[in-house]
Amino acid sequence: MKIRRVAAYGVCRAADGSVLLTRGSDLSSYPGVWSLPGGGVEHGEHPADAVVREFAEETGLTVGVTGVRGVTADVVAHPDGPAEHTDRIFYDVTITGGELRPETDGTTDLAEWVPSAAVAGLPLLPFTARALGVPFAAPAEAPVDDEPVHRTGPVQRFGAYGLVTDPDGRILLARISEGFPGGGRWHLPGGGTDYGETPEQALIRELYEETSQIGRLDGLISVGHRYDPAALGPEGVPMDWHVIRVVYRVRVDDPVPATVTEAAGGSTDRASWFTPAEVAELPLTELAQESLADAG
């Protein structure tokens, strides 16, 4: 069985460079193994809010998010469960209050400041080692096959989108097909990530499917979410979807005419390059408006 989840973690460092880590308890899948504080994002919750909540639960500390550090994904076959694809968001955080203490009756049993020189000597979860730049022996990832993803109840959808530009400063947009949420509005190229895909891989795939362009990622712009349980899908059925979206800056060095290559009936019916002045006159989705503002 394959399942998906979204999780958010915080990197918190002291003035001397020590990093705050938590140790897995006997209730966790990896007892005695250390991790960045954090965990699963609840349905409808912003990932940044999840980090604040998880820090309070696991360490007793209140924190503020100061920036997005990175986004990744992995597929792991847990020793006590099914293969699991996890989309992981990492934030930089700073302490605003509270007192350090261990979690009680949870999946962690210790929270400690670990000197930077001692981090590499601890048993670390692979994603934690990768986030901290510590060498590690990568575990064998679970195979990705055609088995459908198992979902129960409300659905979290993880998507990757691009603010795409060419050497002339034009902006690439894709128009949402009528019948889909936001139909008729111009949107950033991108879409949902597939099981086993990283956000970067998904965005490059979606960029070609929706616009025929080959691009290169040039930095992370933002992480956001949208939760509208009353939104209707293409068939007019309410979708209790929680959409978490990462937006990257993308450069297309050799632009070609924008053409939709995905099969007819998809969520994109047109793609085009626009000057910034032309974009200002278009009906845009909320994500496109926010991303253009964030990018300055």
mmCIF file of C-alpha atoms in Angstrom:
data_model
loop_
_atom_site.group_PDB
_atom_site.id
_atom_site.type_symbol
_atom_site.label_atom_id
_atom_site.label_comp_id
_atom_site.label_asym_id
_atom_site.label_seq_id
_atom_site.Cartn_x
_atom_site.Cartn_y
_atom_site.Cartn_z
ATOM 1 C CA MET A 1 0.000 0.000 0.000
ATOM 2 C CA LYS A 2 1.237 3.527 -0.838
ATOM 3 C CA ILE A 3 0.350 6.597 1.171
ATOM 4 C CA ARG A 4 1.226 10.311 0.980
ATOM 5 C CA ARG A 5 1.714 12.971 3.618
ATOM 6 C CA VAL A 6 3.074 16.499 3.979
ATOM 7 C CA ALA A 7 5.386 17.430 6.845
ATOM 8 C CA ALA A 8 7.127 20.619 7.980
ATOM 9 C CA TYR A 9 10.265 21.042 10.077
ATOM 10 C CA GLY A 10 12.252 23.853 11.631
ATOM 11 C CA VAL A 11 15.978 24.528 11.759
ATOM 12 C CA CYS A 12 16.722 26.430 14.961
ATOM 13 C CA ARG A 13 20.292 27.382 15.873
ATOM 14 C CA ALA A 14 21.760 28.968 18.982
ATOM 15 C CA ALA A 15 24.340 31.744 18.916
ATOM 16 C CA ASP A 16 27.147 29.176 19.260
ATOM 17 C CA GLY A 17 25.926 27.221 16.208
ATOM 18 C CA SER A 18 24.223 24.420 18.140
ATOM 19 C CA VAL A 19 21.078 23.052 16.513
ATOM 20 C CA LEU A 20 17.922 21.909 18.294
ATOM 21 C CA LEU A 21 17.107 18.248 17.623
ATOM 22 C CA THR A 22 14.596 15.734 18.960
ATOM 23 C CA ARG A 23 15.033 11.991 19.527
ATOM 24 C CA GLY A 24 12.498 9.388 18.391
ATOM 25 C CA SER A 25 10.696 7.581 21.215
ATOM 26 C CA ASP A 26 9.592 3.958 21.386
ATOM 27 C CA LEU A 27 6.288 5.126 19.893
ATOM 28 C CA SER A 28 7.997 6.303 16.705
ATOM 29 C CA SER A 29 9.023 4.285 13.656
ATOM 30 C CA TYR A 30 12.687 4.999 14.449
ATOM 31 C CA PRO A 31 13.356 4.900 18.210
ATOM 32 C CA GLY A 32 16.620 6.527 19.232
ATOM 33 C CA VAL A 33 17.104 8.312 15.910
ATOM 34 C CA TRP A 34 17.388 12.098 15.880
ATOM 35 C CA SER A 35 15.425 14.556 13.767
ATOM 36 C CA LEU A 36 14.650 18.208 13.290
ATOM 37 C CA PRO A 37 11.583 19.219 15.320
ATOM 38 C CA GLY A 38 8.459 19.027 13.200
ATOM 39 C CA GLY A 39 5.939 16.639 11.759
ATOM 40 C CA GLY A 40 2.806 16.152 9.733
ATOM 41 C CA VAL A 41 0.769 19.100 8.469
ATOM 42 C CA GLU A 42 -2.847 18.805 9.548
ATOM 43 C CA HIS A 43 -5.687 19.176 7.056
ATOM 44 C CA GLY A 44 -6.299 22.875 6.393
ATOM 45 C CA GLU A 45 -3.167 23.948 8.285
ATOM 46 C CA HIS A 46 -0.489 26.214 6.810
ATOM 47 C CA PRO A 47 2.873 24.380 6.915
ATOM 48 C CA ALA A 48 4.455 27.300 8.803
ATOM 49 C CA ASP A 49 1.756 26.978 11.476
ATOM 50 C CA ALA A 50 2.483 23.251 11.674
ATOM 51 C CA VAL A 51 6.113 23.988 12.547
ATOM 52 C CA VAL A 52 5.084 26.349 15.353
ATOM 53 C CA ARG A 53 2.647 23.766 16.732
ATOM 54 C CA GLU A 54 5.119 20.871 16.495
ATOM 55 C CA PHE A 55 7.883 22.851 18.233
ATOM 56 C CA ALA A 56 5.563 23.588 21.152
ATOM 57 C CA GLU A 57 4.540 19.918 21.386
ATOM 58 C CA GLU A 58 8.011 18.403 21.042
ATOM 59 C CA THR A 59 10.239 20.967 22.782
ATOM 60 C CA GLY A 60 8.076 23.248 24.940
ATOM 61 C CA LEU A 61 9.389 26.257 23.001
ATOM 62 C CA THR A 62 7.438 28.836 21.041
ATOM 63 C CA VAL A 63 9.065 29.873 17.788
ATOM 64 C CA GLY A 64 8.620 32.308 14.951
ATOM 65 C CA VAL A 65 9.237 31.401 11.323
ATOM 66 C CA THR A 66 11.864 33.619 9.693
ATOM 67 C CA GLY A 67 12.072 32.055 6.230
ATOM 68 C CA VAL A 68 11.708 29.034 3.986
ATOM 69 C CA ARG A 69 14.876 26.955 3.852
ATOM 70 C CA GLY A 70 13.924 24.384 1.224
ATOM 71 C CA VAL A 71 11.470 21.757 -0.011
ATOM 72 C CA THR A 72 12.075 18.128 -0.907
ATOM 73 C CA ALA A 73 10.321 14.754 -1.088
ATOM 74 C CA ASP A 74 11.205 11.122 -0.497
ATOM 75 C CA VAL A 75 9.633 7.693 -0.555
ATOM 76 C CA VAL A 76 10.445 5.434 2.377
ATOM 77 C CA ALA A 77 9.307 1.906 3.247
ATOM 78 C CA HIS A 78 8.912 2.114 7.016
ATOM 79 C CA PRO A 79 9.780 -1.001 9.061
ATOM 80 C CA ASP A 80 6.359 -0.966 10.693
ATOM 81 C CA GLY A 81 4.184 0.280 7.844
ATOM 82 C CA PRO A 82 3.576 0.856 4.136
ATOM 83 C CA ALA A 83 5.655 2.795 1.629
ATOM 84 C CA GLU A 84 5.167 6.484 2.287
ATOM 85 C CA HIS A 85 5.805 9.508 0.080
ATOM 86 C CA THR A 86 6.469 12.573 2.213
ATOM 87 C CA ASP A 87 6.690 16.115 0.898
ATOM 88 C CA ARG A 88 8.946 17.936 3.371
ATOM 89 C CA ILE A 89 9.150 21.697 3.915
ATOM 90 C CA PHE A 90 11.987 23.171 5.963
ATOM 91 C CA TYR A 91 11.825 26.550 7.698
ATOM 92 C CA ASP A 92 14.323 28.653 9.596
ATOM 93 C CA VAL A 93 12.892 29.505 13.001
ATOM 94 C CA THR A 94 13.862 31.568 16.045
ATOM 95 C CA ILE A 95 12.795 31.078 19.657
ATOM 96 C CA THR A 96 10.315 33.575 21.081
ATOM 97 C CA GLY A 97 9.513 31.963 24.457
ATOM 98 C CA GLY A 98 8.892 28.835 26.484
ATOM 99 C CA GLU A 99 11.249 26.454 28.299
ATOM 100 C CA LEU A 100 12.994 23.452 26.777
ATOM 101 C CA ARG A 101 11.486 20.142 27.887
ATOM 102 C CA PRO A 102 10.859 16.687 26.329
ATOM 103 C CA GLU A 103 7.559 15.598 24.829
ATOM 104 C CA THR A 104 5.384 13.364 26.995
ATOM 105 C CA ASP A 105 3.840 10.194 25.539
ATOM 106 C CA GLY A 106 4.620 11.261 21.976
ATOM 107 C CA THR A 107 6.812 10.139 19.109
ATOM 108 C CA THR A 108 9.823 11.983 20.598
ATOM 109 C CA ASP A 109 11.262 11.609 24.103
ATOM 110 C CA LEU A 110 14.137 14.113 24.218
ATOM 111 C CA ALA A 111 14.891 17.599 22.885
ATOM 112 C CA GLU A 112 18.463 18.881 23.052
ATOM 113 C CA TRP A 113 20.783 21.544 21.749
ATOM 114 C CA VAL A 114 23.474 19.628 19.874
ATOM 115 C CA PRO A 115 26.837 21.309 19.145
ATOM 116 C CA SER A 116 27.501 21.503 15.418
ATOM 117 C CA ALA A 117 30.619 19.314 15.784
ATOM 118 C CA ALA A 118 28.571 16.567 17.445
ATOM 119 C CA VAL A 119 25.694 16.406 14.960
ATOM 120 C CA ALA A 120 27.458 14.055 12.531
ATOM 121 C CA GLY A 121 28.051 11.556 15.353
ATOM 122 C CA LEU A 122 24.341 11.065 16.035
ATOM 123 C CA PRO A 123 22.039 8.604 14.282
ATOM 124 C CA LEU A 124 20.017 11.000 12.119
ATOM 125 C CA LEU A 125 16.975 10.502 9.940
ATOM 126 C CA PRO A 126 18.158 10.928 6.326
ATOM 127 C CA PHE A 127 16.088 14.036 5.620
ATOM 128 C CA THR A 128 17.534 15.689 8.734
ATOM 129 C CA ALA A 129 21.111 14.854 7.733
ATOM 130 C CA ARG A 130 20.446 16.205 4.239
ATOM 131 C CA ALA A 131 18.916 19.435 5.568
ATOM 132 C CA LEU A 132 21.906 20.017 7.864
ATOM 133 C CA GLY A 133 24.511 19.109 5.255
ATOM 134 C CA VAL A 134 25.738 16.034 7.151
ATOM 135 C CA PRO A 135 27.049 13.085 5.087
ATOM 136 C CA PHE A 136 24.955 9.941 5.440
ATOM 137 C CA ALA A 137 24.428 6.559 3.842
ATOM 138 C CA ALA A 138 21.226 6.947 1.866
ATOM 139 C CA PRO A 139 18.710 4.162 2.589
ATOM 140 C CA ALA A 140 17.180 2.229 -0.257
ATOM 141 C CA GLU A 141 14.035 4.023 -1.330
ATOM 142 C CA ALA A 142 10.797 2.139 -1.730
ATOM 143 C CA PRO A 143 10.044 1.202 -5.349
ATOM 144 C CA VAL A 144 7.517 3.352 -7.186
ATOM 145 C CA ASP A 145 4.976 1.251 -9.068
ATOM 146 C CA ASP A 146 1.541 1.692 -10.612
ATOM 147 C CA GLU A 147 -0.375 0.860 -7.454
ATOM 148 C CA PRO A 148 -2.813 3.679 -6.656
ATOM 149 C CA VAL A 149 -2.142 5.924 -3.687
ATOM 150 C CA HIS A 150 -4.258 5.017 -0.686
ATOM 151 C CA ARG A 151 -6.311 7.963 0.548
ATOM 152 C CA THR A 152 -8.861 8.150 3.327
ATOM 153 C CA GLY A 153 -11.021 11.157 4.138
ATOM 154 C CA PRO A 154 -9.938 14.690 3.202
ATOM 155 C CA VAL A 155 -7.121 15.019 0.668
ATOM 156 C CA GLN A 156 -3.958 17.089 0.870
ATOM 157 C CA ARG A 157 -2.664 17.972 -2.584
ATOM 158 C CA PHE A 158 0.937 19.077 -2.992
ATOM 159 C CA GLY A 159 1.711 21.203 -6.031
ATOM 160 C CA ALA A 160 4.738 22.907 -7.577
ATOM 161 C CA TYR A 161 4.426 26.034 -9.740
ATOM 162 C CA GLY A 162 6.799 28.339 -11.566
ATOM 163 C CA LEU A 163 7.089 32.066 -12.129
ATOM 164 C CA VAL A 164 8.617 31.538 -15.575
ATOM 165 C CA THR A 165 10.496 34.196 -17.523
ATOM 166 C CA ASP A 166 12.625 34.336 -20.681
ATOM 167 C CA PRO A 167 15.722 36.439 -21.546
ATOM 168 C CA ASP A 168 13.493 39.281 -22.796
ATOM 169 C CA GLY A 169 11.651 39.518 -19.478
ATOM 170 C CA ARG A 170 8.417 37.993 -20.778
ATOM 171 C CA ILE A 171 6.276 35.974 -18.377
ATOM 172 C CA LEU A 172 4.819 32.567 -19.225
ATOM 173 C CA LEU A 173 1.257 31.835 -18.111
ATOM 174 C CA ALA A 174 -1.234 29.014 -18.603
ATOM 175 C CA ARG A 175 -5.008 29.504 -18.789
ATOM 176 C CA ILE A 176 -7.246 27.238 -16.710
ATOM 177 C CA SER A 177 -9.880 25.343 -18.681
ATOM 178 C CA GLU A 178 -13.527 26.174 -18.142
ATOM 179 C CA GLY A 179 -15.162 23.783 -15.702
ATOM 180 C CA PHE A 180 -12.124 23.655 -13.432
ATOM 181 C CA PRO A 181 -11.750 25.870 -10.350
ATOM 182 C CA GLY A 182 -10.551 29.262 -11.616
ATOM 183 C CA GLY A 183 -11.622 28.468 -15.191
ATOM 184 C CA GLY A 184 -10.762 31.237 -17.659
ATOM 185 C CA ARG A 185 -8.093 32.798 -15.469
ATOM 186 C CA TRP A 186 -4.365 32.817 -16.172
ATOM 187 C CA HIS A 187 -2.259 30.782 -13.797
ATOM 188 C CA LEU A 188 1.363 29.906 -13.142
ATOM 189 C CA PRO A 189 2.489 26.773 -15.024
ATOM 190 C CA GLY A 190 2.667 23.757 -12.749
ATOM 191 C CA GLY A 191 0.454 21.354 -10.894
ATOM 192 C CA GLY A 192 0.246 18.434 -8.516
ATOM 193 C CA THR A 193 3.291 16.292 -7.853
ATOM 194 C CA ASP A 194 3.075 12.571 -8.571
ATOM 195 C CA TYR A 195 3.943 9.859 -6.090
ATOM 196 C CA GLY A 196 7.733 9.524 -6.025
ATOM 197 C CA GLU A 197 8.386 12.936 -7.598
ATOM 198 C CA THR A 198 10.235 15.824 -6.011
ATOM 199 C CA PRO A 199 8.634 19.258 -6.475
ATOM 200 C CA GLU A 200 11.425 20.210 -8.882
ATOM 201 C CA GLN A 201 10.853 17.137 -11.052
ATOM 202 C CA ALA A 202 7.114 17.709 -11.103
ATOM 203 C CA LEU A 203 7.451 21.350 -12.113
ATOM 204 C CA ILE A 204 9.775 20.603 -15.032
ATOM 205 C CA ARG A 205 7.331 17.905 -16.222
ATOM 206 C CA GLU A 206 4.275 20.146 -15.847
ATOM 207 C CA LEU A 207 6.045 23.047 -17.555
ATOM 208 C CA TYR A 208 6.573 20.974 -20.682
ATOM 209 C CA GLU A 209 3.090 19.409 -20.631
ATOM 210 C CA GLU A 210 1.318 22.745 -20.258
ATOM 211 C CA THR A 211 3.525 25.069 -22.321
ATOM 212 C CA SER A 212 6.112 23.036 -24.366
ATOM 213 C CA GLN A 213 8.991 24.850 -22.631
ATOM 214 C CA ILE A 214 12.169 23.418 -21.108
ATOM 215 C CA GLY A 215 13.247 25.446 -18.107
ATOM 216 C CA ARG A 216 15.689 25.512 -15.220
ATOM 217 C CA LEU A 217 14.826 26.293 -11.636
ATOM 218 C CA ASP A 218 16.442 29.399 -10.181
ATOM 219 C CA GLY A 219 15.360 29.518 -6.558
ATOM 220 C CA LEU A 220 12.364 29.079 -4.283
ATOM 221 C CA ILE A 221 9.969 32.034 -4.036
ATOM 222 C CA SER A 222 7.322 30.948 -1.542
ATOM 223 C CA VAL A 223 5.341 28.221 0.171
ATOM 224 C CA GLY A 224 1.625 28.721 0.649
ATOM 225 C CA HIS A 225 -1.646 26.885 0.940
ATOM 226 C CA ARG A 226 -5.309 27.143 0.092
ATOM 227 C CA TYR A 227 -8.129 25.480 1.952
ATOM 228 C CA ASP A 228 -11.650 25.885 0.662
ATOM 229 C CA PRO A 229 -13.804 22.870 1.612
ATOM 230 C CA ALA A 230 -16.731 24.292 -0.364
ATOM 231 C CA ALA A 231 -14.820 24.442 -3.672
ATOM 232 C CA LEU A 232 -16.354 22.416 -6.501
ATOM 233 C CA GLY A 233 -14.431 20.102 -8.788
ATOM 234 C CA PRO A 234 -14.888 19.705 -12.566
ATOM 235 C CA GLU A 235 -17.950 17.500 -12.029
ATOM 236 C CA GLY A 236 -19.582 19.971 -9.659
ATOM 237 C CA VAL A 237 -18.783 17.804 -6.634
ATOM 238 C CA PRO A 238 -17.454 19.502 -3.472
ATOM 239 C CA MET A 239 -13.757 18.788 -2.902
ATOM 240 C CA ASP A 240 -12.494 18.887 0.677
ATOM 241 C CA TRP A 241 -8.983 19.455 -0.661
ATOM 242 C CA HIS A 242 -6.191 21.160 1.192
ATOM 243 C CA VAL A 243 -3.760 22.421 -1.443
ATOM 244 C CA ILE A 244 -0.156 23.145 -0.426
ATOM 245 C CA ARG A 245 1.815 24.979 -3.116
ATOM 246 C CA VAL A 246 5.486 25.776 -3.585
ATOM 247 C CA VAL A 247 6.490 28.405 -6.135
ATOM 248 C CA TYR A 248 9.884 28.535 -7.832
ATOM 249 C CA ARG A 249 11.530 31.060 -10.081
ATOM 250 C CA VAL A 250 12.136 29.380 -13.470
ATOM 251 C CA ARG A 251 14.207 30.575 -16.415
ATOM 252 C CA VAL A 252 13.621 29.471 -20.007
ATOM 253 C CA ASP A 253 16.815 30.271 -21.891
ATOM 254 C CA ASP A 254 15.543 29.195 -25.320
ATOM 255 C CA PRO A 255 11.805 29.946 -25.460
ATOM 256 C CA VAL A 256 9.584 28.366 -28.097
ATOM 257 C CA PRO A 257 5.977 29.173 -29.022
ATOM 258 C CA ALA A 258 3.814 28.247 -26.040
ATOM 259 C CA THR A 259 1.639 25.236 -26.838
ATOM 260 C CA VAL A 260 -0.320 22.934 -24.549
ATOM 261 C CA THR A 261 0.946 19.373 -25.050
ATOM 262 C CA GLU A 262 -1.140 17.551 -22.435
ATOM 263 C CA ALA A 263 -4.187 15.593 -23.573
ATOM 264 C CA ALA A 264 -7.381 17.417 -24.455
ATOM 265 C CA GLY A 265 -9.782 17.795 -21.564
ATOM 266 C CA GLY A 266 -7.026 18.700 -19.098
ATOM 267 C CA SER A 267 -6.967 21.635 -16.729
ATOM 268 C CA THR A 268 -5.012 23.887 -19.148
ATOM 269 C CA ASP A 269 -6.506 25.047 -22.467
ATOM 270 C CA ARG A 270 -3.967 27.680 -23.557
ATOM 271 C CA ALA A 271 -0.464 28.929 -22.810
ATOM 272 C CA SER A 272 1.259 32.130 -23.884
ATOM 273 C CA TRP A 273 4.176 34.500 -23.289
ATOM 274 C CA PHE A 274 3.280 38.019 -22.092
ATOM 275 C CA THR A 275 5.103 41.251 -21.396
ATOM 276 C CA PRO A 276 4.693 42.578 -17.820
ATOM 277 C CA ALA A 277 2.378 45.301 -19.166
ATOM 278 C CA GLU A 278 0.173 42.673 -20.836
ATOM 279 C CA VAL A 279 0.088 40.563 -17.674
ATOM 280 C CA ALA A 280 -1.272 43.554 -15.759
ATOM 281 C CA GLU A 281 -4.392 43.489 -17.983
ATOM 282 C CA LEU A 282 -5.124 39.751 -17.604
ATOM 283 C CA PRO A 283 -7.564 38.018 -15.258
ATOM 284 C CA LEU A 284 -5.121 36.211 -12.962
ATOM 285 C CA THR A 285 -5.515 33.557 -10.303
ATOM 286 C CA GLU A 286 -4.773 34.502 -6.727
ATOM 287 C CA LEU A 287 -1.573 32.432 -6.789
ATOM 288 C CA ALA A 288 -0.314 34.218 -9.902
ATOM 289 C CA GLN A 289 -1.048 37.648 -8.401
ATOM 290 C CA GLU A 290 0.652 36.784 -5.105
ATOM 291 C CA SER A 291 3.715 35.246 -6.768
ATOM 292 C CA LEU A 292 4.252 38.225 -9.053
ATOM 293 C CA ALA A 293 4.046 40.518 -6.020
ATOM 294 C CA ASP A 294 6.413 38.331 -3.962
ATOM 295 C CA ALA A 295 8.958 38.255 -6.772
ATOM 296 C CA GLY A 296 8.952 42.044 -6.960
#
